[in-house]
Short mmCIF file of C-alpha atoms in Angstrom, two decimals:
data_model
loop_
_atom_site.label_atom_id
_atom_site.label_comp_id
_atom_site.label_asym_id
_atom_site.label_seq_id
_atom_site.Cartn_x
_atom_site.Cartn_y
_atom_site.Cartn_z
CA MET U 435 -32.98 22.93 36.76
CA GLU U 436 -36.04 22.70 39.01
CA ILE U 437 -39.15 24.68 38.24
CA ASN U 438 -42.26 25.20 40.33
CA THR U 439 -45.57 26.12 38.83
CA GLU U 440 -48.96 27.38 39.94
CA ARG U 441 -52.03 28.47 38.05
CA THR U 442 -53.94 31.61 39.00
CA ASP U 443 -56.98 32.76 37.02
CA GLY U 444 -55.93 30.63 34.07
CA VAL U 445 -52.40 32.02 34.06
CA LEU U 446 -49.50 29.59 34.52
CA VAL U 447 -46.78 31.13 36.71
CA ILE U 448 -43.42 29.35 36.49
CA ASN U 449 -40.79 29.88 39.18
CA ALA U 450 -37.16 28.98 38.63
CA GLU U 451 -34.01 29.53 40.62
CA GLY U 452 -30.33 30.01 39.94
CA ARG U 453 -28.72 30.60 36.59
CA ILE U 454 -30.02 29.97 33.10
CA ASP U 455 -27.12 29.42 30.76
CA GLY U 456 -25.89 27.12 28.00
CA SER U 457 -25.52 24.23 30.44
CA ASN U 458 -29.20 24.06 31.39
CA SER U 459 -31.14 26.17 28.87
CA ALA U 460 -32.32 23.19 26.78
CA GLN U 461 -33.54 21.40 29.90
CA PHE U 462 -35.21 24.61 31.11
CA LEU U 463 -37.13 24.88 27.83
CA GLU U 464 -38.19 21.23 27.94
CA SER U 465 -39.46 21.43 31.49
CA ILE U 466 -41.50 24.53 30.64
CA GLN U 467 -42.93 22.99 27.48
CA ALA U 468 -43.96 19.98 29.57
CA VAL U 469 -46.11 22.05 31.94
CA VAL U 470 -47.70 24.54 29.53
CA SER U 471 -51.24 23.50 28.65
CA ASP U 472 -53.38 24.56 25.69
CA ASP U 473 -55.94 25.80 28.20
CA ASP U 474 -53.59 28.38 29.70
CA ASN U 475 -54.59 31.96 28.94
CA GLY U 476 -51.14 33.17 29.75
CA VAL U 477 -47.69 32.03 30.83
CA VAL U 478 -45.41 34.01 33.13
CA LEU U 479 -41.81 33.26 34.01
CA ASP U 480 -41.19 34.51 37.53
CA PHE U 481 -37.48 35.39 37.62
CA GLY U 482 -37.43 36.39 41.30
CA GLY U 483 -34.97 33.56 41.98
CA ILE U 484 -32.87 33.95 38.82
CA ASN U 485 -29.63 35.88 39.24
CA TYR U 486 -28.16 35.35 35.77
CA ILE U 487 -29.35 34.57 32.27
CA SER U 488 -26.96 34.06 29.37
CA SER U 489 -27.70 34.57 25.70
CA ALA U 490 -28.53 30.85 25.45
CA GLY U 491 -31.16 31.48 28.14
CA LEU U 492 -32.52 34.49 26.24
CA ARG U 493 -32.88 32.28 23.20
CA VAL U 494 -35.11 29.92 25.21
CA ILE U 495 -37.30 32.90 26.14
CA LEU U 496 -37.49 33.82 22.48
CA LEU U 497 -38.46 30.28 21.46
CA LEU U 498 -41.17 30.24 24.13
CA ALA U 499 -42.49 33.64 23.09
CA LYS U 500 -42.73 32.45 19.47
CA GLU U 501 -44.47 29.20 20.40
CA LEU U 502 -46.98 30.91 22.67
CA ARG U 503 -47.69 33.65 20.14
CA GLN U 504 -48.71 30.97 17.62
CA LYS U 505 -51.11 29.55 20.19
CA GLN U 506 -52.28 33.11 20.96
CA THR U 507 -51.29 32.60 24.56
CA GLY U 508 -50.09 35.66 26.48
CA PHE U 509 -46.50 35.61 27.69
CA GLY U 510 -44.32 37.67 29.97
CA VAL U 511 -41.61 37.66 32.62
CA CYS U 512 -41.78 39.20 36.07
CA SER U 513 -39.77 40.07 39.19
CA LEU U 514 -36.46 40.58 37.39
CA SER U 515 -33.42 41.24 39.55
CA SER U 516 -31.51 44.37 38.60
CA SER U 517 -28.75 42.38 36.88
CA VAL U 518 -31.21 40.31 34.82
CA LYS U 519 -33.16 43.48 33.98
CA GLU U 520 -29.89 44.98 32.71
CA ILE U 521 -29.36 41.96 30.43
CA PHE U 522 -32.89 42.39 29.06
CA THR U 523 -32.30 46.10 28.48
CA ILE U 524 -28.92 45.77 26.77
CA SER U 525 -30.07 42.99 24.43
CA GLY U 526 -33.28 44.85 23.57
CA PHE U 527 -35.39 41.99 24.92
CA ASP U 528 -37.29 44.53 27.04
CA GLN U 529 -38.73 45.76 23.74
CA ILE U 530 -40.03 42.37 22.61
CA ILE U 531 -40.96 40.58 25.84
CA ALA U 532 -43.56 41.91 28.29
CA ILE U 533 -41.92 42.61 31.67
CA PHE U 534 -44.05 42.87 34.81
CA ASP U 535 -43.03 44.05 38.28
CA SER U 536 -44.67 41.14 40.07
CA GLY U 537 -46.45 37.85 39.49
CA ALA U 538 -49.73 39.49 40.56
CA ASP U 539 -49.30 42.26 37.97
CA ALA U 540 -48.60 39.67 35.29
CA VAL U 541 -51.62 37.55 36.19
CA SER U 542 -54.02 40.49 36.21
CA SER U 543 -52.70 41.61 32.83
CA LEU U 544 -52.67 38.18 31.11
CA LYS U 545 -55.75 36.48 32.61
CA MET P 1132 -14.72 -23.28 43.49
CA ALA P 1133 -14.61 -24.47 39.93
CA SER P 1134 -17.68 -26.64 40.44
CA GLU P 1135 -19.61 -23.69 41.95
CA LYS P 1136 -18.80 -21.65 38.93
CA ARG P 1137 -19.85 -24.45 36.67
CA SER P 1138 -23.26 -24.98 38.22
CA ARG P 1139 -23.96 -21.22 38.27
CA ARG P 1140 -22.93 -20.93 34.69
CA SER P 1141 -25.03 -23.82 33.43
CA GLY P 1142 -28.03 -22.03 34.99
CA ASP P 1143 -27.39 -19.07 32.74
CA THR P 1144 -30.17 -19.07 30.18
CA GLY P 1145 -29.90 -15.45 29.11
CA PRO P 1146 -30.80 -14.42 25.56
CA GLU P 1147 -28.43 -15.21 22.76
CA PRO P 1148 -26.72 -12.21 21.27
CA SER P 1149 -28.66 -10.63 18.48
CA HIS P 1150 -26.89 -10.69 15.14
CA THR P 1151 -27.54 -10.67 11.46
CA TYR P 1152 -24.73 -12.96 10.34
CA PRO P 1153 -23.20 -16.16 11.63
CA TYR P 1154 -20.52 -15.70 14.24
CA LYS P 1155 -17.34 -17.49 13.31
CA ILE P 1156 -15.80 -19.53 16.11
CA LEU P 1157 -12.35 -21.10 15.90
CA VAL P 1158 -11.95 -24.26 17.97
CA VAL P 1159 -8.32 -25.20 18.73
CA ASP P 1160 -7.67 -28.72 20.06
CA ASP P 1161 -5.30 -31.55 19.16
CA GLU P 1162 -7.91 -34.24 19.84
CA PRO P 1163 -9.35 -35.29 16.48
CA ASP P 1164 -12.63 -36.40 18.10
CA LEU P 1165 -13.60 -32.90 19.10
CA GLN P 1166 -14.39 -31.59 15.60
CA PRO P 1167 -17.19 -34.10 14.76
CA LEU P 1168 -18.48 -33.85 18.31
CA ILE P 1169 -18.85 -30.08 18.16
CA LEU P 1170 -20.40 -30.15 14.70
CA GLN P 1171 -22.88 -32.72 15.98
CA ARG P 1172 -23.73 -31.09 19.32
CA MET P 1173 -23.87 -27.58 17.85
CA ARG P 1174 -25.81 -28.60 14.78
CA ARG P 1175 -28.85 -26.48 15.69
CA PRO P 1176 -27.12 -23.07 15.90
CA ILE P 1177 -25.07 -24.10 12.82
CA ARG P 1178 -28.15 -25.00 10.82
CA SER P 1179 -30.01 -21.86 11.87
CA GLY P 1180 -27.09 -19.79 10.60
CA LYS P 1181 -26.08 -18.54 14.03
CA TYR P 1182 -22.57 -19.95 14.19
CA THR P 1183 -19.98 -21.36 11.87
CA PHE P 1184 -16.97 -23.28 13.17
CA GLU P 1185 -13.37 -23.45 12.10
CA PHE P 1186 -10.90 -25.94 13.56
CA ALA P 1187 -7.16 -25.95 14.23
CA GLN P 1188 -4.93 -28.63 15.76
CA ASN P 1189 -2.55 -26.34 17.67
CA GLY P 1190 -1.59 -22.75 18.36
CA ILE P 1191 0.44 -22.25 15.21
CA GLU P 1192 -2.33 -23.49 12.96
CA ALA P 1193 -4.77 -21.32 14.92
CA LEU P 1194 -2.70 -18.18 14.31
CA GLU P 1195 -2.50 -19.01 10.60
CA LYS P 1196 -6.30 -19.26 10.46
CA LEU P 1197 -6.74 -16.02 12.44
CA ASN P 1198 -4.43 -14.24 10.03
CA ALA P 1199 -6.19 -15.65 6.98
CA GLN P 1200 -9.72 -15.07 8.30
CA PRO P 1201 -10.05 -11.71 10.04
CA ASP P 1202 -13.80 -12.31 10.44
CA ILE P 1203 -13.27 -14.88 13.22
CA ASP P 1204 -15.15 -13.58 16.27
CA MET P 1205 -13.99 -15.90 19.05
CA VAL P 1206 -11.55 -18.65 19.89
CA VAL P 1207 -12.21 -21.73 22.01
CA SER P 1208 -8.85 -23.33 22.78
CA ASP P 1209 -7.45 -26.28 24.67
CA ILE P 1210 -4.38 -25.64 26.82
CA ASN P 1211 -2.13 -28.65 26.25
CA MET P 1212 -1.27 -29.01 22.57
CA PRO P 1213 1.89 -29.81 20.62
CA GLN P 1214 3.92 -27.08 18.83
CA MET P 1215 2.16 -24.16 20.47
CA ASP P 1216 0.01 -24.52 23.55
CA GLY P 1217 -3.16 -22.60 24.38
CA LEU P 1218 -1.53 -20.24 26.87
CA THR P 1219 1.05 -19.16 24.30
CA LEU P 1220 -1.70 -18.76 21.73
CA LEU P 1221 -3.57 -16.46 24.12
CA GLU P 1222 -0.55 -14.17 24.27
CA GLN P 1223 -0.35 -14.02 20.50
CA ILE P 1224 -4.00 -13.39 19.68
CA PRO P 1225 -4.18 -9.64 20.50
CA SER P 1226 -1.41 -8.85 18.01
CA VAL P 1227 -3.41 -10.59 15.27
CA ASN P 1228 -6.84 -9.29 16.22
CA PRO P 1229 -7.36 -7.31 19.46
CA ASN P 1230 -11.14 -7.61 19.31
CA ILE P 1231 -11.30 -11.39 19.50
CA ARG P 1232 -12.70 -13.05 22.63
CA SER P 1233 -11.11 -16.28 23.82
CA VAL P 1234 -12.47 -19.11 25.94
CA ILE P 1235 -10.06 -21.69 27.30
CA ILE P 1236 -10.74 -25.41 27.80
CA SER P 1237 -8.93 -26.62 30.90
CA ALA P 1238 -8.70 -29.76 32.97
CA TYR P 1239 -11.27 -29.82 35.72
CA GLY P 1240 -9.92 -28.01 38.79
CA ASP P 1241 -6.69 -26.87 37.10
CA MET P 1242 -6.88 -23.46 38.74
CA GLN P 1243 -3.29 -22.54 38.06
CA ASN P 1244 -3.64 -22.79 34.28
CA ILE P 1245 -7.06 -21.15 34.43
CA ARG P 1246 -5.59 -18.21 36.34
CA THR P 1247 -2.74 -17.92 33.87
CA ALA P 1248 -5.23 -17.98 31.00
CA MET P 1249 -7.40 -15.27 32.54
CA ASN P 1250 -4.30 -13.15 33.19
CA ARG P 1251 -3.42 -13.50 29.52
CA GLY P 1252 -6.77 -12.15 28.44
CA ALA P 1253 -9.08 -15.18 28.24
CA PHE P 1254 -12.68 -14.06 28.61
CA ASP P 1255 -13.89 -17.29 30.26
CA PHE P 1256 -13.14 -20.99 30.58
CA VAL P 1257 -14.90 -24.34 30.34
CA THR P 1258 -13.62 -27.58 31.84
CA LYS P 1259 -13.08 -31.08 30.57
CA PRO P 1260 -14.94 -33.32 30.06
CA LEU P 1261 -16.87 -30.84 27.94
CA ASP P 1262 -20.44 -30.16 29.02
CA PHE P 1263 -21.99 -28.95 25.78
CA LYS P 1264 -24.86 -27.14 27.45
CA ASP P 1265 -22.27 -25.20 29.42
CA LEU P 1266 -20.24 -24.58 26.27
CA ARG P 1267 -23.30 -23.20 24.46
CA HIS P 1268 -24.02 -20.77 27.30
CA THR P 1269 -20.39 -19.73 27.51
CA ILE P 1270 -20.21 -19.09 23.77
CA ALA P 1271 -23.46 -17.08 23.89
CA ARG P 1272 -22.29 -14.96 26.81
CA THR P 1273 -18.89 -14.38 25.24
CA LEU P 1274 -20.42 -13.24 21.96
CA ARG P 1275 -22.86 -10.97 23.81
CA ASN P 1276 -19.90 -9.30 25.48
CA LEU P 1277 -18.21 -8.98 22.10
CA VAL P 1278 -21.28 -7.28 20.61
CA GLU P 1279 -21.43 -4.82 23.48
CA TRP P 1280 -17.74 -4.14 23.14
CA ARG P 1281 -18.13 -3.46 19.42
CA GLU P 1282 -21.07 -1.13 20.09
CA ALA P 1283 -19.01 0.74 22.68
CA LEU P 1284 -16.19 1.06 20.15
CA ALA P 1285 -18.62 2.39 17.54
CA SER P 1286 -20.01 5.04 19.91
CA ARG P 1287 -16.51 6.06 20.85
CA ASP P 1288 -15.68 6.47 17.17
CA GLN P 1289 -18.81 8.59 16.69
CA LEU P 1290 -17.78 10.77 19.63
CA VAL P 1291 -14.38 11.25 18.10
CA VAL P 1292 -16.00 12.26 14.79
CA LEU P 1293 -18.26 14.73 16.61
CA GLN P 1294 -15.32 16.15 18.53
CA ASN P 1295 -13.42 16.56 15.27
CA GLU P 1296 -16.34 18.47 13.77
CA LEU P 1297 -16.40 20.77 16.76
CA ASP P 1298 -12.67 21.31 16.44
CA VAL P 1299 -13.09 22.14 12.77
CA ALA P 1300 -15.91 24.58 13.57
CA SER P 1301 -13.74 26.18 16.21
CA LYS P 1302 -10.85 26.55 13.77
CA ILE P 1303 -13.14 28.05 11.13
CA GLN P 1304 -14.41 30.52 13.67
CA GLN P 1305 -10.92 31.62 14.59
CA SER P 1306 -9.56 31.58 11.07
CA ILE P 1307 -11.98 34.27 9.90
CA LEU P 1308 -10.97 36.70 12.63
CA PRO P 1309 -8.42 39.25 11.47
CA THR P 1310 -5.10 38.94 13.25
CA GLU P 1311 -3.27 41.63 11.29
CA PHE P 1312 -4.33 45.12 12.27
CA PRO P 1313 -4.04 48.33 10.28
CA GLN P 1314 -1.05 50.43 11.29
CA HIS P 1315 -1.55 54.19 11.20
CA GLU P 1316 0.09 57.26 12.68
CA ARG P 1317 -3.27 58.56 13.88
CA TYR P 1318 -4.71 55.45 15.48
CA GLY P 1319 -3.94 51.97 16.77
CA ILE P 1320 -6.18 48.93 16.54
CA HIS P 1321 -5.91 45.59 18.29
CA ALA P 1322 -8.33 42.71 18.78
CA SER P 1323 -8.24 39.32 20.39
CA MET P 1324 -10.59 36.47 21.17
CA GLU P 1325 -10.13 33.66 23.68
CA PRO P 1326 -12.59 30.92 22.80
CA ALA P 1327 -14.28 28.93 25.53
CA ARG P 1328 -13.92 25.18 25.34
CA ASN P 1329 -17.18 24.76 23.41
CA VAL P 1330 -17.36 26.31 20.00
CA GLY P 1331 -18.67 29.76 20.72
CA GLY P 1332 -20.09 32.50 18.60
CA ASP P 1333 -18.06 35.63 19.26
CA PHE P 1334 -16.54 37.46 16.36
CA TYR P 1335 -15.08 40.80 15.46
CA ASP P 1336 -14.20 42.47 12.21
CA ILE P 1337 -12.18 45.44 11.07
CA LEU P 1338 -13.21 46.84 7.69
CA MET P 1339 -11.34 49.34 5.58
CA LEU P 1340 -14.06 51.58 4.16
CA GLU P 1341 -14.11 54.49 1.75
CA ARG P 1342 -12.29 57.74 2.50
CA ASP P 1343 -10.03 56.01 5.06
CA HIS P 1344 -12.92 55.32 7.38
CA ILE P 1345 -12.78 52.14 9.43
CA GLY P 1346 -15.65 49.84 10.27
CA LEU P 1347 -15.41 48.15 13.67
CA ALA P 1348 -17.74 45.31 14.55
CA ILE P 1349 -17.99 43.08 17.60
CA ALA P 1350 -20.65 40.42 17.96
CA ASP P 1351 -21.84 37.54 20.09
CA VAL P 1352 -24.13 34.78 18.82
CA SER P 1353 -26.58 33.27 21.29
CA ASP P 1354 -25.74 29.74 22.32
CA LYS P 1355 -22.79 27.58 21.34
CA GLY P 1356 -21.83 24.62 19.21
CA VAL P 1357 -21.89 23.96 15.50
CA PRO P 1358 -25.30 25.63 14.75
CA ALA P 1359 -24.16 28.79 16.53
CA SER P 1360 -20.93 28.85 14.58
CA LEU P 1361 -22.85 28.53 11.29
CA PHE P 1362 -25.09 31.41 12.33
CA MET P 1363 -21.98 33.37 13.24
CA MET P 1364 -20.45 32.74 9.82
CA SER P 1365 -23.49 34.03 7.98
CA SER P 1366 -23.81 37.02 10.33
CA ARG P 1367 -20.23 37.97 9.73
CA THR P 1368 -20.50 37.58 5.95
CA LEU P 1369 -23.72 39.60 5.78
CA LEU P 1370 -22.24 42.33 7.95
CA LYS P 1371 -19.13 42.60 5.84
CA GLY P 1372 -21.13 42.63 2.62
CA THR P 1373 -23.55 45.25 3.87
CA ALA P 1374 -20.90 47.51 5.35
CA ILE P 1375 -18.85 47.84 2.15
CA GLY P 1376 -18.85 51.36 0.84
CA LEU P 1377 -19.76 53.73 3.58
CA PRO P 1378 -23.36 53.31 4.62
CA GLN P 1379 -24.60 54.56 7.96
CA PRO P 1380 -24.13 52.05 10.83
CA GLY P 1381 -27.86 52.10 11.62
CA MET P 1382 -28.62 51.12 8.02
CA VAL P 1383 -26.02 48.33 8.13
CA LEU P 1384 -27.54 46.75 11.23
CA SER P 1385 -31.05 47.16 9.88
CA ASP P 1386 -30.17 45.39 6.62
CA VAL P 1387 -28.27 42.58 8.33
CA ASN P 1388 -31.13 42.16 10.80
CA ASP P 1389 -33.71 41.81 8.05
CA LEU P 1390 -31.58 39.25 6.20
CA LEU P 1391 -30.90 37.22 9.34
CA THR P 1392 -34.52 37.26 10.47
CA GLU P 1393 -35.77 35.72 7.23
CA GLU P 1394 -36.33 32.03 7.77
CA ASN P 1395 -34.67 31.99 11.18
CA GLU P 1396 -36.38 28.89 12.50
CA THR P 1397 -33.82 28.28 15.20
CA ALA P 1398 -34.53 31.51 17.11
CA MET P 1399 -30.82 32.18 17.23
CA PHE P 1400 -29.78 35.77 17.43
CA VAL P 1401 -26.62 37.83 17.46
CA THR P 1402 -25.79 40.97 19.37
CA VAL P 1403 -23.70 43.36 17.29
CA PHE P 1404 -22.09 46.70 17.99
CA TYR P 1405 -21.05 48.36 14.75
CA ALA P 1406 -19.18 51.64 14.48
CA VAL P 1407 -17.56 53.70 11.75
CA TYR P 1408 -14.45 55.59 12.82
CA SER P 1409 -13.22 58.68 11.08
CA PRO P 1410 -9.44 59.03 11.60
CA MET P 1411 -9.38 62.72 10.60
CA THR P 1412 -11.81 63.87 13.27
CA GLY P 1413 -11.85 61.02 15.81
CA GLU P 1414 -15.60 60.78 15.37
CA VAL P 1415 -17.25 57.41 16.01
CA ILE P 1416 -20.75 56.90 14.62
CA TYR P 1417 -22.32 53.75 15.92
CA ALA P 1418 -25.44 51.64 16.16
CA ASN P 1419 -26.09 48.86 18.62
CA GLY P 1420 -28.01 45.63 18.11
CA GLY P 1421 -28.41 44.52 21.70
CA HIS P 1422 -24.69 44.43 22.52
CA ASN P 1423 -22.86 45.56 25.65
CA PRO P 1424 -22.07 49.27 25.31
CA PRO P 1425 -18.33 49.80 24.71
CA LEU P 1426 -16.14 51.62 27.20
CA LEU P 1427 -14.60 54.99 26.34
CA ILE P 1428 -11.35 55.33 28.30
CA HIS P 1429 -9.55 58.63 28.61
CA ALA P 1430 -5.81 59.17 28.80
CA ASP P 1431 -6.02 59.72 32.57
CA GLY P 1432 -7.67 56.32 33.11
CA SER P 1433 -11.18 57.66 33.75
CA SER P 1434 -13.86 56.07 31.64
CA GLU P 1435 -17.52 56.00 30.73
CA PHE P 1436 -19.76 53.70 28.76
CA VAL P 1437 -20.87 54.80 25.32
CA PRO P 1438 -24.41 56.28 25.51
CA ARG P 1439 -27.12 53.75 24.78
CA VAL P 1440 -29.09 54.10 21.61
CA GLY P 1441 -31.54 51.21 22.03
CA GLY P 1442 -31.59 48.51 19.40
CA ILE P 1443 -32.59 44.86 19.59
CA ALA P 1444 -30.31 41.89 19.00
CA LEU P 1445 -30.25 40.88 15.31
CA GLY P 1446 -32.26 37.98 13.91
CA ILE P 1447 -35.36 38.42 16.06
CA VAL P 1448 -37.74 41.06 14.68
CA GLN P 1449 -37.78 42.13 11.06
CA GLY P 1450 -38.08 45.76 10.09
CA VAL P 1451 -36.99 47.36 13.34
CA PRO P 1452 -34.94 50.57 13.10
CA PHE P 1453 -31.50 51.01 14.67
CA SER P 1454 -30.81 54.45 16.08
CA GLN P 1455 -27.33 55.90 15.82
CA GLY P 1456 -25.17 57.63 18.34
CA SER P 1457 -21.91 59.48 18.02
CA ILE P 1458 -18.91 60.20 20.21
CA THR P 1459 -15.55 61.71 19.44
CA LEU P 1460 -12.26 60.21 20.53
CA GLN P 1461 -9.91 62.94 21.72
CA PRO P 1462 -6.21 62.28 21.17
CA GLY P 1463 -5.21 59.75 23.84
CA ASP P 1464 -8.73 58.32 24.13
CA THR P 1465 -9.33 54.61 23.73
CA LEU P 1466 -12.54 52.84 22.79
CA LEU P 1467 -12.87 49.27 24.09
CA LEU P 1468 -15.44 47.02 22.43
CA TYR P 1469 -15.95 43.75 24.30
CA THR P 1470 -18.33 40.81 24.65
CA ASP P 1471 -20.13 39.66 27.78
CA GLY P 1472 -17.50 36.94 28.25
CA VAL P 1473 -15.51 39.77 29.89
CA THR P 1474 -18.12 41.18 32.26
CA GLU P 1475 -19.81 37.84 32.98
CA ALA P 1476 -16.61 35.92 33.73
CA MET P 1477 -17.08 34.19 37.09
CA ASN P 1478 -14.71 33.51 39.97
CA ALA P 1479 -14.80 30.64 42.45
CA GLU P 1480 -17.26 32.55 44.65
CA ASN P 1481 -19.75 32.78 41.74
CA GLU P 1482 -19.25 36.52 41.44
CA GLU P 1483 -19.26 38.22 38.05
CA PHE P 1484 -16.34 40.31 36.87
CA GLY P 1485 -18.80 43.09 36.13
CA VAL P 1486 -18.50 46.58 34.66
CA GLU P 1487 -17.06 48.21 37.79
CA ARG P 1488 -14.01 45.96 37.75
CA LEU P 1489 -13.63 46.63 34.04
CA GLN P 1490 -13.49 50.38 34.66
CA ALA P 1491 -11.20 49.92 37.66
CA ILE P 1492 -8.50 48.30 35.50
CA PHE P 1493 -7.69 51.60 33.83
CA GLN P 1494 -7.91 53.86 36.89
CA ASP P 1495 -4.57 52.48 38.05
CA ASP P 1496 -3.19 51.63 34.63
CA PRO P 1497 -4.34 54.04 31.90
CA PRO P 1498 -4.14 52.68 28.35
CA THR P 1499 -0.87 53.20 26.53
CA SER P 1500 -1.94 51.43 23.31
CA ALA P 1501 -4.79 49.37 21.91
CA GLN P 1502 -2.84 46.18 22.49
CA HIS P 1503 -1.92 47.16 26.03
CA THR P 1504 -5.61 47.83 26.73
CA ASN P 1505 -6.69 44.38 25.59
CA GLU P 1506 -3.87 42.67 27.44
CA ALA P 1507 -4.86 44.51 30.61
CA VAL P 1508 -8.46 43.30 30.24
CA PHE P 1509 -7.49 39.66 29.62
CA GLY P 1510 -4.99 39.80 32.49
CA ALA P 1511 -7.57 41.21 34.93
CA VAL P 1512 -10.24 38.70 33.90
CA HIS P 1513 -7.82 35.78 34.24
CA SER P 1514 -6.61 36.78 37.68
CA PHE P 1515 -10.21 37.38 38.78
CA ALA P 1516 -11.45 34.02 37.49
CA GLY P 1517 -8.52 32.10 38.97
CA GLY P 1518 -9.03 28.47 38.06
CA THR P 1519 -12.75 28.82 37.32
CA PRO P 1520 -13.35 27.40 33.83
CA GLN P 1521 -14.20 29.92 31.15
CA SER P 1522 -17.81 29.41 30.08
CA ASP P 1523 -18.00 31.94 27.25
CA ASP P 1524 -15.76 33.39 24.58
CA ILE P 1525 -13.89 36.48 25.71
CA THR P 1526 -13.37 39.06 22.99
CA CYS P 1527 -11.94 42.57 22.92
CA LEU P 1528 -11.59 44.98 20.01
CA THR P 1529 -9.89 48.26 20.81
CA ILE P 1530 -9.10 51.40 18.89
CA SER P 1531 -7.03 54.22 20.31
CA ARG P 1532 -6.57 57.68 18.88
CA ILE P 1533 -2.90 58.46 19.07
CA SER P 1534 -2.08 61.80 20.67
CA GLY P 1535 0.18 64.34 19.07
#
């Protein structure tokens, strides 16, 4: 799975497209871990291009959130499609992961 | 053609195969001069412990040696010999030891015999008069191929072992799921799981509690494979242990969550819907740890999803509360608990089955029993998916309150 990244005000914004499921979740985690730097104030996953995330994908988000919390780096997701938002709501992940409407919102909150 | 091959081959100076023991090479030839010649010309690899040589005068003697010494790695054989010739020997070797590599010694330019030898499984050939430099290279290359072949065999064996472990995990997963359901005049229960090809993490349970109450649980562990199935086993055991007696569903999920969250290094989690059904009143008290809300289907085929009560998937955050909700099944009502393998089943156009299609099943075909309800769901999901491979376990657990 391809990811694109950009840094704004010390916040790393990661864009991904397609589905995150058991077939690519490990690779997704590795590619994110490869780009996150200790200097980042915050990390945001922009889910604008993601139309589905399975429980294996949610687990990757959880692993990231735990890792970043230890480094005291802010973390959140943004631009969720309605179906992905529903998955976050049902699983209760909306209560443990910060969700922002847009990348700009996330950056201004985590910078 | 043969001379081209020869010159190319004698230029081959690739590395000798790595090994930790001498390779044992059986040389088969009826000429008595060959044995001292080989021992003399190969003295360096023999002295350094790389090769040892065995000798036979003909095919029959060679087979006797191969039978007696299963550690022989390769055969170098002449073609024309009394009693049993080299081509006949080649045919016999695989039945004695299929992993042996053979090199044939042929007359220079004798393409017909060389072709026959290759067709009978010879790995390579050298020609007479023997060029010992060429023979050394040929032996080295043959043994290198043998080593690679053995490594490939070993990895294949490891894959088979791994596949067996996955099969065992899959069988364990299915063996703990109840397949006998309580029979009662007031209610019917049926459950079924269709595992995906990987070992998944869905499970359900039906618990007979105090005062005829029934505990109904459906759950889905994040991710797949052996670690997920282990997490599923402990989730299921903890749930069963905690639910015994008649504690409130919210308390059950809270306790299981705290136990699962302790030392959960893997960040695995499990979504669980747990309900206690009271057969006398039809009341269902439930709590939800991040699971898809079940569908309440009425006798006329209309349906609605059970009200949400919040709740996070289990194994993530310690100490969080689980709110409870309650609904009442009227006679003729059916409650369908399911996992996201149902609603997230995909068809060839990459569309999800979704909740609307789930509800639509019963508009035309209202439930007549718990089993009928589950069969209708599996049937609809299968016909929707067509040939698209199932990526997740599909699980349904249904209870219906019998009217009258």
